[in-house]
Amino acid sequence: MIGAFKSTNQRARVVAEGIATAIHEHRLAPGMKLIEDEVGEIYGVSRTIVRSALQSLSHEKLVEIEPNRGAFVARPSVRDAREVFEARALLEPRTAHSAATRTTPADIELLKRHIEEEHAALDAEEVGRALRLSGNFHIEIARIANQATIAAFIGQLVARSSLIIALYWRRRNALCESHAHHALLDALARNEADRAEELMTSHLVDLVSLLDLTEPPVEPTSLKEALGAE
Protein backbone atom coordinates (compact mmCIF):
# COMPACT_ATOMS: atom_id res chain seq x y z
CA MET A 1 0.00 0.00 0.00
CA ILE A 2 1.21 3.49 -0.84
CA GLY A 3 1.79 5.61 2.27
CA ALA A 4 -0.79 8.25 3.17
CA PHE A 5 1.88 10.94 3.37
CA LYS A 6 2.53 10.88 -0.35
CA SER A 7 0.88 13.52 -2.50
CA THR A 8 -1.73 12.61 -5.11
CA ASN A 9 0.81 13.09 -7.91
CA GLN A 10 3.37 10.94 -6.12
CA ARG A 11 0.83 8.19 -5.60
CA ALA A 12 -0.25 8.29 -9.22
CA ARG A 13 3.40 8.12 -10.28
CA VAL A 14 4.01 5.05 -8.11
CA VAL A 15 0.96 3.31 -9.59
CA ALA A 16 2.01 4.24 -13.14
CA GLU A 17 5.54 2.97 -12.56
CA GLY A 18 4.23 -0.29 -11.12
CA ILE A 19 1.96 -0.88 -14.11
CA ALA A 20 4.70 0.12 -16.55
CA THR A 21 7.15 -2.32 -14.98
CA ALA A 22 4.58 -5.12 -15.20
CA ILE A 23 4.09 -4.28 -18.89
CA HIS A 24 7.84 -4.22 -19.56
CA GLU A 25 8.23 -7.58 -17.85
CA HIS A 26 5.28 -9.04 -19.78
CA ARG A 27 3.29 -9.75 -16.63
CA LEU A 28 0.53 -7.63 -18.18
CA ALA A 29 -0.23 -8.74 -21.71
CA PRO A 30 -1.19 -6.46 -24.61
CA GLY A 31 -4.95 -6.00 -24.70
CA MET A 32 -5.47 -6.83 -21.00
CA LYS A 33 -8.12 -4.69 -19.31
CA LEU A 34 -6.97 -2.57 -16.38
CA ILE A 35 -9.97 -2.40 -14.04
CA GLU A 36 -9.78 0.79 -11.97
CA ASP A 37 -11.28 -0.66 -8.80
CA GLU A 38 -8.95 -3.65 -8.88
CA VAL A 39 -5.86 -1.53 -9.51
CA GLY A 40 -6.93 0.81 -6.70
CA GLU A 41 -7.35 -2.11 -4.31
CA ILE A 42 -3.93 -3.52 -5.19
CA TYR A 43 -2.18 -0.20 -4.54
CA GLY A 44 -4.47 1.06 -1.79
CA VAL A 45 -5.42 4.24 -3.63
CA SER A 46 -8.57 5.93 -4.90
CA ARG A 47 -10.00 5.63 -8.40
CA THR A 48 -9.02 9.26 -8.99
CA ILE A 49 -5.36 8.36 -8.49
CA VAL A 50 -5.70 5.27 -10.65
CA ARG A 51 -7.25 7.33 -13.45
CA SER A 52 -4.39 9.83 -13.23
CA ALA A 53 -1.86 6.98 -13.49
CA LEU A 54 -3.65 5.45 -16.47
CA GLN A 55 -3.83 8.82 -18.22
CA SER A 56 -0.06 9.28 -17.86
CA LEU A 57 0.52 5.80 -19.27
CA SER A 58 -1.77 6.57 -22.19
CA HIS A 59 0.42 9.57 -23.04
CA GLU A 60 3.36 7.15 -23.17
CA LYS A 61 1.38 4.86 -25.51
CA LEU A 62 1.52 2.00 -23.01
CA VAL A 63 -2.19 2.13 -22.23
CA GLU A 64 -5.22 2.78 -24.44
CA ILE A 65 -8.30 4.39 -22.89
CA GLU A 66 -11.53 3.65 -24.75
CA PRO A 67 -14.71 5.64 -24.03
CA ASN A 68 -17.32 3.61 -22.15
CA ARG A 69 -15.03 0.58 -22.09
CA GLY A 70 -12.11 1.51 -19.86
CA ALA A 71 -8.33 1.19 -20.02
CA PHE A 72 -6.39 -1.57 -21.71
CA VAL A 73 -2.72 -2.41 -22.11
CA ALA A 74 -1.86 -1.07 -25.57
CA ARG A 75 -1.77 -3.46 -28.50
CA PRO A 76 0.56 -2.00 -31.16
CA SER A 77 -0.23 -2.75 -34.80
CA VAL A 78 2.34 -4.04 -37.30
CA ARG A 79 2.60 -0.49 -38.63
CA ASP A 80 3.23 0.83 -35.10
CA ALA A 81 5.93 -1.79 -34.62
CA ARG A 82 7.72 -0.81 -37.79
CA GLU A 83 7.55 2.88 -36.96
CA VAL A 84 8.91 2.35 -33.45
CA PHE A 85 11.94 0.42 -34.65
CA GLU A 86 12.51 2.83 -37.54
CA ALA A 87 12.59 5.66 -34.99
CA ARG A 88 15.01 3.71 -32.82
CA ALA A 89 17.23 3.07 -35.85
CA LEU A 90 17.34 6.80 -36.51
CA LEU A 91 18.12 7.85 -32.94
CA GLU A 92 20.07 5.17 -31.12
CA PRO A 93 23.12 4.72 -33.39
CA ARG A 94 23.95 8.43 -33.22
CA THR A 95 23.26 8.42 -29.49
CA ALA A 96 25.68 5.50 -29.07
CA HIS A 97 28.25 7.52 -31.07
CA SER A 98 27.82 10.48 -28.70
CA ALA A 99 27.91 8.25 -25.63
CA ALA A 100 31.22 6.72 -26.69
CA THR A 101 32.86 10.15 -26.64
CA ARG A 102 31.97 10.75 -22.99
CA THR A 103 31.73 7.33 -21.31
CA THR A 104 33.38 7.20 -17.88
CA PRO A 105 34.67 4.16 -15.94
CA ALA A 106 31.63 4.55 -13.63
CA ASP A 107 29.34 4.33 -16.66
CA ILE A 108 31.07 1.15 -17.83
CA GLU A 109 30.64 -0.45 -14.40
CA LEU A 110 26.94 0.41 -14.42
CA LEU A 111 26.46 -1.10 -17.89
CA LYS A 112 28.37 -4.21 -16.82
CA ARG A 113 25.97 -4.66 -13.92
CA HIS A 114 23.03 -4.34 -16.31
CA ILE A 115 24.42 -7.15 -18.46
CA GLU A 116 25.15 -9.33 -15.43
CA GLU A 117 21.63 -8.83 -14.05
CA GLU A 118 20.13 -9.54 -17.47
CA HIS A 119 22.05 -12.83 -17.69
CA ALA A 120 21.04 -13.74 -14.13
CA ALA A 121 17.39 -13.14 -15.03
CA LEU A 122 17.73 -15.35 -18.09
CA ASP A 123 19.38 -18.10 -16.04
CA ALA A 124 16.44 -17.90 -13.64
CA GLU A 125 14.06 -18.06 -16.63
CA GLU A 126 12.70 -14.62 -15.75
CA VAL A 127 12.37 -13.60 -19.38
CA GLY A 128 10.24 -10.53 -18.74
CA ARG A 129 12.70 -9.12 -16.21
CA ALA A 130 15.59 -9.83 -18.58
CA LEU A 131 13.76 -7.95 -21.31
CA ARG A 132 13.26 -4.92 -19.06
CA LEU A 133 16.94 -4.93 -18.11
CA SER A 134 17.90 -5.22 -21.76
CA GLY A 135 15.80 -2.16 -22.54
CA ASN A 136 17.34 -0.27 -19.63
CA PHE A 137 20.78 -0.94 -21.11
CA HIS A 138 19.73 1.07 -24.17
CA ILE A 139 18.24 3.83 -22.03
CA GLU A 140 21.48 4.10 -20.03
CA ILE A 141 23.47 4.61 -23.23
CA ALA A 142 21.17 7.53 -24.08
CA ARG A 143 21.74 8.94 -20.59
CA ILE A 144 25.51 8.69 -21.00
CA ALA A 145 25.23 10.66 -24.24
CA ASN A 146 23.87 13.54 -22.11
CA GLN A 147 21.00 14.24 -24.51
CA ALA A 148 18.03 14.56 -22.17
CA THR A 149 15.32 15.16 -24.77
CA ILE A 150 16.46 12.30 -27.00
CA ALA A 151 16.96 10.05 -23.98
CA ALA A 152 13.35 10.63 -22.91
CA PHE A 153 12.12 9.79 -26.39
CA ILE A 154 14.28 6.66 -26.54
CA GLY A 155 12.86 5.65 -23.17
CA GLN A 156 9.33 5.82 -24.60
CA LEU A 157 10.36 3.86 -27.70
CA VAL A 158 12.01 1.15 -25.61
CA ALA A 159 8.87 0.91 -23.48
CA ARG A 160 6.70 0.47 -26.57
CA SER A 161 9.16 -2.11 -27.86
CA SER A 162 8.27 -4.31 -24.89
CA LEU A 163 4.68 -4.48 -26.11
CA ILE A 164 5.79 -5.09 -29.67
CA ILE A 165 8.06 -7.95 -28.62
CA ALA A 166 5.26 -9.49 -26.57
CA LEU A 167 3.06 -9.57 -29.68
CA TYR A 168 5.44 -10.23 -32.55
CA TRP A 169 8.48 -12.10 -31.24
CA ARG A 170 9.30 -15.25 -33.17
CA ARG A 171 12.09 -16.45 -30.86
CA ARG A 172 10.93 -15.95 -27.30
CA ASN A 173 14.11 -17.44 -25.84
CA ALA A 174 16.32 -14.91 -27.63
CA LEU A 175 16.54 -11.49 -26.04
CA CYS A 176 19.14 -8.98 -27.04
CA GLU A 177 21.91 -11.37 -28.06
CA SER A 178 24.52 -11.31 -25.28
CA HIS A 179 27.43 -10.66 -27.62
CA ALA A 180 25.74 -7.49 -28.96
CA HIS A 181 25.66 -5.77 -25.58
CA HIS A 182 29.17 -6.97 -24.73
CA ALA A 183 30.46 -5.60 -28.05
CA LEU A 184 28.74 -2.27 -27.44
CA LEU A 185 30.18 -2.14 -23.94
CA ASP A 186 33.67 -2.73 -25.31
CA ALA A 187 33.31 0.02 -27.93
CA LEU A 188 32.06 2.47 -25.31
CA ALA A 189 34.88 1.57 -22.91
CA ARG A 190 37.42 2.22 -25.69
CA ASN A 191 35.67 5.49 -26.70
CA GLU A 192 35.30 4.10 -30.23
CA ALA A 193 32.43 6.29 -31.40
CA ASP A 194 32.18 5.08 -35.01
CA ARG A 195 32.34 1.47 -33.88
CA ALA A 196 29.63 2.02 -31.26
CA GLU A 197 27.38 3.59 -33.89
CA GLU A 198 27.91 0.66 -36.29
CA LEU A 199 27.28 -1.90 -33.57
CA MET A 200 24.06 -0.23 -32.45
CA THR A 201 22.82 -0.13 -36.04
CA SER A 202 23.46 -3.83 -36.60
CA HIS A 203 22.05 -4.68 -33.17
CA LEU A 204 18.72 -3.00 -33.93
CA VAL A 205 18.57 -4.75 -37.31
CA ASP A 206 19.05 -8.06 -35.47
CA LEU A 207 16.26 -7.19 -33.05
CA VAL A 208 13.84 -6.50 -35.88
CA SER A 209 14.82 -9.81 -37.52
CA LEU A 210 13.43 -11.57 -34.42
CA LEU A 211 9.98 -10.09 -35.03
CA ASP A 212 7.28 -11.38 -37.34
CA LEU A 213 6.04 -8.13 -38.85
CA THR A 214 4.17 -9.61 -41.79
CA GLU A 215 0.76 -8.05 -42.21
CA PRO A 216 -2.04 -10.29 -40.92
CA PRO A 217 -4.72 -11.29 -43.44
CA VAL A 218 -7.62 -8.88 -43.71
CA GLU A 219 -10.52 -10.31 -41.71
CA PRO A 220 -14.03 -10.21 -43.20
CA THR A 221 -16.19 -7.48 -41.76
CA SER A 222 -19.50 -9.28 -42.26
CA LEU A 223 -20.99 -12.73 -42.81
CA LYS A 224 -21.90 -11.72 -46.36
CA GLU A 225 -18.27 -10.81 -47.09
CA ALA A 226 -16.99 -13.97 -45.44
CA LEU A 227 -19.24 -16.22 -47.48
CA GLY A 228 -18.46 -14.42 -50.72
CA ALA A 229 -22.08 -13.46 -51.40
CA GLU A 230 -22.68 -10.89 -54.11
PDB file of C-alpha atoms in Angstrom:
ATOM      1  CA  MET A   1       0.000   0.000   0.000  1.00  0.00           C
ATOM      2  CA  ILE A   2       1.213   3.494  -0.838  1.00  0.00           C
ATOM      3  CA  GLY A   3       1.794   5.615   2.273  1.00  0.00           C
ATOM      4  CA  ALA A   4      -0.791   8.246   3.169  1.00  0.00           C
ATOM      5  CA  PHE A   5       1.884  10.938   3.371  1.00  0.00           C
ATOM      6  CA  LYS A   6       2.530  10.879  -0.347  1.00  0.00           C
ATOM      7  CA  SER A   7       0.877  13.522  -2.504  1.00  0.00           C
ATOM      8  CA  THR A   8      -1.728  12.615  -5.108  1.00  0.00           C
ATOM      9  CA  ASN A   9       0.814  13.093  -7.908  1.00  0.00           C
ATOM     10  CA  GLN A  10       3.373  10.940  -6.122  1.00  0.00           C
ATOM     11  CA  ARG A  11       0.832   8.188  -5.596  1.00  0.00           C
ATOM     12  CA  ALA A  12      -0.248   8.293  -9.221  1.00  0.00           C
ATOM     13  CA  ARG A  13       3.402   8.120 -10.284  1.00  0.00           C
ATOM     14  CA  VAL A  14       4.013   5.051  -8.110  1.00  0.00           C
ATOM     15  CA  VAL A  15       0.960   3.314  -9.589  1.00  0.00           C
ATOM     16  CA  ALA A  16       2.011   4.245 -13.135  1.00  0.00           C
ATOM     17  CA  GLU A  17       5.545   2.972 -12.558  1.00  0.00           C
ATOM     18  CA  GLY A  18       4.227  -0.288 -11.120  1.00  0.00           C
ATOM     19  CA  ILE A  19       1.956  -0.883 -14.111  1.00  0.00           C
ATOM     20  CA  ALA A  20       4.698   0.116 -16.550  1.00  0.00           C
ATOM     21  CA  THR A  21       7.154  -2.323 -14.976  1.00  0.00           C
ATOM     22  CA  ALA A  22       4.579  -5.118 -15.202  1.00  0.00           C
ATOM     23  CA  ILE A  23       4.090  -4.282 -18.891  1.00  0.00           C
ATOM     24  CA  HIS A  24       7.842  -4.223 -19.565  1.00  0.00           C
ATOM     25  CA  GLU A  25       8.233  -7.578 -17.848  1.00  0.00           C
ATOM     26  CA  HIS A  26       5.282  -9.042 -19.779  1.00  0.00           C
ATOM     27  CA  ARG A  27       3.288  -9.748 -16.628  1.00  0.00           C
ATOM     28  CA  LEU A  28       0.527  -7.625 -18.175  1.00  0.00           C
ATOM     29  CA  ALA A  29      -0.227  -8.740 -21.711  1.00  0.00           C
ATOM     30  CA  PRO A  30      -1.190  -6.457 -24.614  1.00  0.00           C
ATOM     31  CA  GLY A  31      -4.948  -5.999 -24.697  1.00  0.00           C
ATOM     32  CA  MET A  32      -5.465  -6.828 -21.003  1.00  0.00           C
ATOM     33  CA  LYS A  33      -8.119  -4.695 -19.308  1.00  0.00           C
ATOM     34  CA  LEU A  34      -6.972  -2.568 -16.376  1.00  0.00           C
ATOM     35  CA  ILE A  35      -9.965  -2.396 -14.036  1.00  0.00           C
ATOM     36  CA  GLU A  36      -9.778   0.794 -11.974  1.00  0.00           C
ATOM     37  CA  ASP A  37     -11.281  -0.665  -8.797  1.00  0.00           C
ATOM     38  CA  GLU A  38      -8.946  -3.652  -8.881  1.00  0.00           C
ATOM     39  CA  VAL A  39      -5.861  -1.533  -9.510  1.00  0.00           C
ATOM     40  CA  GLY A  40      -6.929   0.807  -6.703  1.00  0.00           C
ATOM     41  CA  GLU A  41      -7.351  -2.106  -4.313  1.00  0.00           C
ATOM     42  CA  ILE A  42      -3.934  -3.518  -5.192  1.00  0.00           C
ATOM     43  CA  TYR A  43      -2.179  -0.200  -4.543  1.00  0.00           C
ATOM     44  CA  GLY A  44      -4.467   1.056  -1.789  1.00  0.00           C
ATOM     45  CA  VAL A  45      -5.416   4.242  -3.635  1.00  0.00           C
ATOM     46  CA  SER A  46      -8.565   5.932  -4.905  1.00  0.00           C
ATOM     47  CA  ARG A  47     -10.004   5.627  -8.401  1.00  0.00           C
ATOM     48  CA  THR A  48      -9.016   9.257  -8.990  1.00  0.00           C
ATOM     49  CA  ILE A  49      -5.361   8.364  -8.488  1.00  0.00           C
ATOM     50  CA  VAL A  50      -5.700   5.269 -10.652  1.00  0.00           C
ATOM     51  CA  ARG A  51      -7.251   7.333 -13.454  1.00  0.00           C
ATOM     52  CA  SER A  52      -4.387   9.826 -13.230  1.00  0.00           C
ATOM     53  CA  ALA A  53      -1.858   6.984 -13.492  1.00  0.00           C
ATOM     54  CA  LEU A  54      -3.648   5.450 -16.468  1.00  0.00           C
ATOM     55  CA  GLN A  55      -3.828   8.825 -18.216  1.00  0.00           C
ATOM     56  CA  SER A  56      -0.063   9.284 -17.857  1.00  0.00           C
ATOM     57  CA  LEU A  57       0.519   5.799 -19.274  1.00  0.00           C
ATOM     58  CA  SER A  58      -1.774   6.569 -22.186  1.00  0.00           C
ATOM     59  CA  HIS A  59       0.417   9.571 -23.037  1.00  0.00           C
ATOM     60  CA  GLU A  60       3.361   7.154 -23.174  1.00  0.00           C
ATOM     61  CA  LYS A  61       1.378   4.856 -25.512  1.00  0.00           C
ATOM     62  CA  LEU A  62       1.523   1.998 -23.007  1.00  0.00           C
ATOM     63  CA  VAL A  63      -2.192   2.129 -22.228  1.00  0.00           C
ATOM     64  CA  GLU A  64      -5.223   2.778 -24.439  1.00  0.00           C
ATOM     65  CA  ILE A  65      -8.300   4.386 -22.894  1.00  0.00           C
ATOM     66  CA  GLU A  66     -11.526   3.646 -24.752  1.00  0.00           C
ATOM     67  CA  PRO A  67     -14.710   5.640 -24.034  1.00  0.00           C
ATOM     68  CA  ASN A  68     -17.319   3.611 -22.154  1.00  0.00           C
ATOM     69  CA  ARG A  69     -15.031   0.584 -22.088  1.00  0.00           C
ATOM     70  CA  GLY A  70     -12.110   1.508 -19.858  1.00  0.00           C
ATOM     71  CA  ALA A  71      -8.331   1.192 -20.016  1.00  0.00           C
ATOM     72  CA  PHE A  72      -6.393  -1.575 -21.708  1.00  0.00           C
ATOM     73  CA  VAL A  73      -2.720  -2.408 -22.113  1.00  0.00           C
ATOM     74  CA  ALA A  74      -1.861  -1.074 -25.573  1.00  0.00           C
ATOM     75  CA  ARG A  75      -1.766  -3.463 -28.496  1.00  0.00           C
ATOM     76  CA  PRO A  76       0.559  -1.995 -31.162  1.00  0.00           C
ATOM     77  CA  SER A  77      -0.230  -2.745 -34.799  1.00  0.00           C
ATOM     78  CA  VAL A  78       2.340  -4.035 -37.295  1.00  0.00           C
ATOM     79  CA  ARG A  79       2.601  -0.488 -38.630  1.00  0.00           C
ATOM     80  CA  ASP A  80       3.225   0.834 -35.099  1.00  0.00           C
ATOM     81  CA  ALA A  81       5.932  -1.785 -34.621  1.00  0.00           C
ATOM     82  CA  ARG A  82       7.724  -0.808 -37.790  1.00  0.00           C
ATOM     83  CA  GLU A  83       7.554   2.883 -36.964  1.00  0.00           C
ATOM     84  CA  VAL A  84       8.909   2.350 -33.447  1.00  0.00           C
ATOM     85  CA  PHE A  85      11.942   0.423 -34.652  1.00  0.00           C
ATOM     86  CA  GLU A  86      12.506   2.834 -37.537  1.00  0.00           C
ATOM     87  CA  ALA A  87      12.588   5.659 -34.992  1.00  0.00           C
ATOM     88  CA  ARG A  88      15.008   3.706 -32.816  1.00  0.00           C
ATOM     89  CA  ALA A  89      17.227   3.067 -35.850  1.00  0.00           C
ATOM     90  CA  LEU A  90      17.338   6.804 -36.515  1.00  0.00           C
ATOM     91  CA  LEU A  91      18.115   7.847 -32.944  1.00  0.00           C
ATOM     92  CA  GLU A  92      20.070   5.165 -31.123  1.00  0.00           C
ATOM     93  CA  PRO A  93      23.117   4.716 -33.385  1.00  0.00           C
ATOM     94  CA  ARG A  94      23.948   8.427 -33.224  1.00  0.00           C
ATOM     95  CA  THR A  95      23.260   8.419 -29.494  1.00  0.00           C
ATOM     96  CA  ALA A  96      25.679   5.504 -29.072  1.00  0.00           C
ATOM     97  CA  HIS A  97      28.251   7.522 -31.072  1.00  0.00           C
ATOM     98  CA  SER A  98      27.822  10.476 -28.699  1.00  0.00           C
ATOM     99  CA  ALA A  99      27.907   8.250 -25.626  1.00  0.00           C
ATOM    100  CA  ALA A 100      31.222   6.718 -26.688  1.00  0.00           C
ATOM    101  CA  THR A 101      32.864  10.146 -26.642  1.00  0.00           C
ATOM    102  CA  ARG A 102      31.973  10.747 -22.986  1.00  0.00           C
ATOM    103  CA  THR A 103      31.731   7.334 -21.310  1.00  0.00           C
ATOM    104  CA  THR A 104      33.380   7.205 -17.882  1.00  0.00           C
ATOM    105  CA  PRO A 105      34.671   4.159 -15.936  1.00  0.00           C
ATOM    106  CA  ALA A 106      31.635   4.547 -13.635  1.00  0.00           C
ATOM    107  CA  ASP A 107      29.340   4.326 -16.664  1.00  0.00           C
ATOM    108  CA  ILE A 108      31.066   1.152 -17.825  1.00  0.00           C
ATOM    109  CA  GLU A 109      30.645  -0.453 -14.404  1.00  0.00           C
ATOM    110  CA  LEU A 110      26.938   0.409 -14.421  1.00  0.00           C
ATOM    111  CA  LEU A 111      26.459  -1.100 -17.887  1.00  0.00           C
ATOM    112  CA  LYS A 112      28.374  -4.214 -16.821  1.00  0.00           C
ATOM    113  CA  ARG A 113      25.967  -4.662 -13.923  1.00  0.00           C
ATOM    114  CA  HIS A 114      23.033  -4.338 -16.311  1.00  0.00           C
ATOM    115  CA  ILE A 115      24.423  -7.150 -18.457  1.00  0.00           C
ATOM    116  CA  GLU A 116      25.146  -9.332 -15.426  1.00  0.00           C
ATOM    117  CA  GLU A 117      21.634  -8.827 -14.052  1.00  0.00           C
ATOM    118  CA  GLU A 118      20.133  -9.542 -17.468  1.00  0.00           C
ATOM    119  CA  HIS A 119      22.046 -12.834 -17.689  1.00  0.00           C
ATOM    120  CA  ALA A 120      21.044 -13.738 -14.125  1.00  0.00           C
ATOM    121  CA  ALA A 121      17.393 -13.143 -15.028  1.00  0.00           C
ATOM    122  CA  LEU A 122      17.731 -15.354 -18.092  1.00  0.00           C
ATOM    123  CA  ASP A 123      19.382 -18.104 -16.045  1.00  0.00           C
ATOM    124  CA  ALA A 124      16.435 -17.896 -13.636  1.00  0.00           C
ATOM    125  CA  GLU A 125      14.061 -18.057 -16.633  1.00  0.00           C
ATOM    126  CA  GLU A 126      12.698 -14.618 -15.748  1.00  0.00           C
ATOM    127  CA  VAL A 127      12.368 -13.602 -19.385  1.00  0.00           C
ATOM    128  CA  GLY A 128      10.239 -10.526 -18.745  1.00  0.00           C
ATOM    129  CA  ARG A 129      12.702  -9.119 -16.210  1.00  0.00           C
ATOM    130  CA  ALA A 130      15.586  -9.831 -18.576  1.00  0.00           C
ATOM    131  CA  LEU A 131      13.760  -7.949 -21.313  1.00  0.00           C
ATOM    132  CA  ARG A 132      13.259  -4.922 -19.057  1.00  0.00           C
ATOM    133  CA  LEU A 133      16.941  -4.932 -18.110  1.00  0.00           C
ATOM    134  CA  SER A 134      17.901  -5.217 -21.763  1.00  0.00           C
ATOM    135  CA  GLY A 135      15.798  -2.159 -22.540  1.00  0.00           C
ATOM    136  CA  ASN A 136      17.341  -0.269 -19.628  1.00  0.00           C
ATOM    137  CA  PHE A 137      20.777  -0.943 -21.115  1.00  0.00           C
ATOM    138  CA  HIS A 138      19.727   1.071 -24.174  1.00  0.00           C
ATOM    139  CA  ILE A 139      18.242   3.827 -22.034  1.00  0.00           C
ATOM    140  CA  GLU A 140      21.479   4.104 -20.029  1.00  0.00           C
ATOM    141  CA  ILE A 141      23.467   4.612 -23.226  1.00  0.00           C
ATOM    142  CA  ALA A 142      21.174   7.527 -24.083  1.00  0.00           C
ATOM    143  CA  ARG A 143      21.740   8.937 -20.591  1.00  0.00           C
ATOM    144  CA  ILE A 144      25.507   8.687 -20.997  1.00  0.00           C
ATOM    145  CA  ALA A 145      25.229  10.659 -24.242  1.00  0.00           C
ATOM    146  CA  ASN A 146      23.873  13.540 -22.115  1.00  0.00           C
ATOM    147  CA  GLN A 147      21.003  14.239 -24.511  1.00  0.00           C
ATOM    148  CA  ALA A 148      18.029  14.559 -22.169  1.00  0.00           C
ATOM    149  CA  THR A 149      15.319  15.161 -24.771  1.00  0.00           C
ATOM    150  CA  ILE A 150      16.457  12.302 -26.995  1.00  0.00           C
ATOM    151  CA  ALA A 151      16.964  10.046 -23.976  1.00  0.00           C
ATOM    152  CA  ALA A 152      13.351  10.630 -22.915  1.00  0.00           C
ATOM    153  CA  PHE A 153      12.120   9.793 -26.391  1.00  0.00           C
ATOM    154  CA  ILE A 154      14.276   6.657 -26.544  1.00  0.00           C
ATOM    155  CA  GLY A 155      12.859   5.646 -23.166  1.00  0.00           C
ATOM    156  CA  GLN A 156       9.325   5.817 -24.603  1.00  0.00           C
ATOM    157  CA  LEU A 157      10.357   3.863 -27.705  1.00  0.00           C
ATOM    158  CA  VAL A 158      12.012   1.151 -25.612  1.00  0.00           C
ATOM    159  CA  ALA A 159       8.868   0.906 -23.483  1.00  0.00           C
ATOM    160  CA  ARG A 160       6.701   0.473 -26.570  1.00  0.00           C
ATOM    161  CA  SER A 161       9.162  -2.109 -27.863  1.00  0.00           C
ATOM    162  CA  SER A 162       8.266  -4.309 -24.885  1.00  0.00           C
ATOM    163  CA  LEU A 163       4.682  -4.479 -26.106  1.00  0.00           C
ATOM    164  CA  ILE A 164       5.791  -5.088 -29.667  1.00  0.00           C
ATOM    165  CA  ILE A 165       8.059  -7.946 -28.621  1.00  0.00           C
ATOM    166  CA  ALA A 166       5.258  -9.493 -26.575  1.00  0.00           C
ATOM    167  CA  LEU A 167       3.063  -9.568 -29.677  1.00  0.00           C
ATOM    168  CA  TYR A 168       5.442 -10.233 -32.545  1.00  0.00           C
ATOM    169  CA  TRP A 169       8.483 -12.103 -31.236  1.00  0.00           C
ATOM    170  CA  ARG A 170       9.300 -15.254 -33.165  1.00  0.00           C
ATOM    171  CA  ARG A 171      12.090 -16.448 -30.861  1.00  0.00           C
ATOM    172  CA  ARG A 172      10.929 -15.952 -27.301  1.00  0.00           C
ATOM    173  CA  ASN A 173      14.107 -17.437 -25.844  1.00  0.00           C
ATOM    174  CA  ALA A 174      16.317 -14.914 -27.629  1.00  0.00           C
ATOM    175  CA  LEU A 175      16.543 -11.494 -26.037  1.00  0.00           C
ATOM    176  CA  CYS A 176      19.145  -8.975 -27.041  1.00  0.00           C
ATOM    177  CA  GLU A 177      21.912 -11.371 -28.057  1.00  0.00           C
ATOM    178  CA  SER A 178      24.523 -11.309 -25.283  1.00  0.00           C
ATOM    179  CA  HIS A 179      27.430 -10.656 -27.623  1.00  0.00           C
ATOM    180  CA  ALA A 180      25.738  -7.489 -28.958  1.00  0.00           C
ATOM    181  CA  HIS A 181      25.660  -5.770 -25.578  1.00  0.00           C
ATOM    182  CA  HIS A 182      29.171  -6.966 -24.731  1.00  0.00           C
ATOM    183  CA  ALA A 183      30.462  -5.600 -28.050  1.00  0.00           C
ATOM    184  CA  LEU A 184      28.740  -2.268 -27.438  1.00  0.00           C
ATOM    185  CA  LEU A 185      30.177  -2.139 -23.938  1.00  0.00           C
ATOM    186  CA  ASP A 186      33.668  -2.731 -25.307  1.00  0.00           C
ATOM    187  CA  ALA A 187      33.310   0.018 -27.931  1.00  0.00           C
ATOM    188  CA  LEU A 188      32.055   2.473 -25.305  1.00  0.00           C
ATOM    189  CA  ALA A 189      34.885   1.574 -22.912  1.00  0.00           C
ATOM    190  CA  ARG A 190      37.421   2.221 -25.688  1.00  0.00           C
ATOM    191  CA  ASN A 191      35.673   5.487 -26.698  1.00  0.00           C
ATOM    192  CA  GLU A 192      35.301   4.102 -30.232  1.00  0.00           C
ATOM    193  CA  ALA A 193      32.433   6.294 -31.400  1.00  0.00           C
ATOM    194  CA  ASP A 194      32.176   5.084 -35.008  1.00  0.00           C
ATOM    195  CA  ARG A 195      32.337   1.468 -33.879  1.00  0.00           C
ATOM    196  CA  ALA A 196      29.626   2.024 -31.257  1.00  0.00           C
ATOM    197  CA  GLU A 197      27.384   3.593 -33.893  1.00  0.00           C
ATOM    198  CA  GLU A 198      27.912   0.661 -36.294  1.00  0.00           C
ATOM    199  CA  LEU A 199      27.277  -1.898 -33.569  1.00  0.00           C
ATOM    200  CA  MET A 200      24.059  -0.231 -32.449  1.00  0.00           C
ATOM    201  CA  THR A 201      22.815  -0.125 -36.041  1.00  0.00           C
ATOM    202  CA  SER A 202      23.460  -3.831 -36.604  1.00  0.00           C
ATOM    203  CA  HIS A 203      22.049  -4.683 -33.165  1.00  0.00           C
ATOM    204  CA  LEU A 204      18.718  -2.999 -33.930  1.00  0.00           C
ATOM    205  CA  VAL A 205      18.568  -4.750 -37.310  1.00  0.00           C
ATOM    206  CA  ASP A 206      19.052  -8.060 -35.473  1.00  0.00           C
ATOM    207  CA  LEU A 207      16.256  -7.188 -33.046  1.00  0.00           C
ATOM    208  CA  VAL A 208      13.836  -6.496 -35.883  1.00  0.00           C
ATOM    209  CA  SER A 209      14.820  -9.807 -37.516  1.00  0.00           C
ATOM    210  CA  LEU A 210      13.435 -11.570 -34.420  1.00  0.00           C
ATOM    211  CA  LEU A 211       9.977 -10.087 -35.028  1.00  0.00           C
ATOM    212  CA  ASP A 212       7.275 -11.377 -37.341  1.00  0.00           C
ATOM    213  CA  LEU A 213       6.040  -8.131 -38.853  1.00  0.00           C
ATOM    214  CA  THR A 214       4.165  -9.612 -41.789  1.00  0.00           C
ATOM    215  CA  GLU A 215       0.755  -8.046 -42.212  1.00  0.00           C
ATOM    216  CA  PRO A 216      -2.044 -10.291 -40.920  1.00  0.00           C
ATOM    217  CA  PRO A 217      -4.719 -11.288 -43.440  1.00  0.00           C
ATOM    218  CA  VAL A 218      -7.624  -8.883 -43.705  1.00  0.00           C
ATOM    219  CA  GLU A 219     -10.524 -10.312 -41.710  1.00  0.00           C
ATOM    220  CA  PRO A 220     -14.027 -10.210 -43.199  1.00  0.00           C
ATOM    221  CA  THR A 221     -16.193  -7.476 -41.764  1.00  0.00           C
ATOM    222  CA  SER A 222     -19.497  -9.280 -42.263  1.00  0.00           C
ATOM    223  CA  LEU A 223     -20.993 -12.732 -42.810  1.00  0.00           C
ATOM    224  CA  LYS A 224     -21.896 -11.716 -46.360  1.00  0.00           C
ATOM    225  CA  GLU A 225     -18.273 -10.811 -47.086  1.00  0.00           C
ATOM    226  CA  ALA A 226     -16.986 -13.974 -45.437  1.00  0.00           C
ATOM    227  CA  LEU A 227     -19.242 -16.223 -47.480  1.00  0.00           C
ATOM    228  CA  GLY A 228     -18.465 -14.420 -50.723  1.00  0.00           C
ATOM    229  CA  ALA A 229     -22.081 -13.459 -51.404  1.00  0.00           C
ATOM    230  CA  GLU A 230     -22.680 -10.886 -54.110  1.00  0.00           C
TER     231      GLU A 230
END
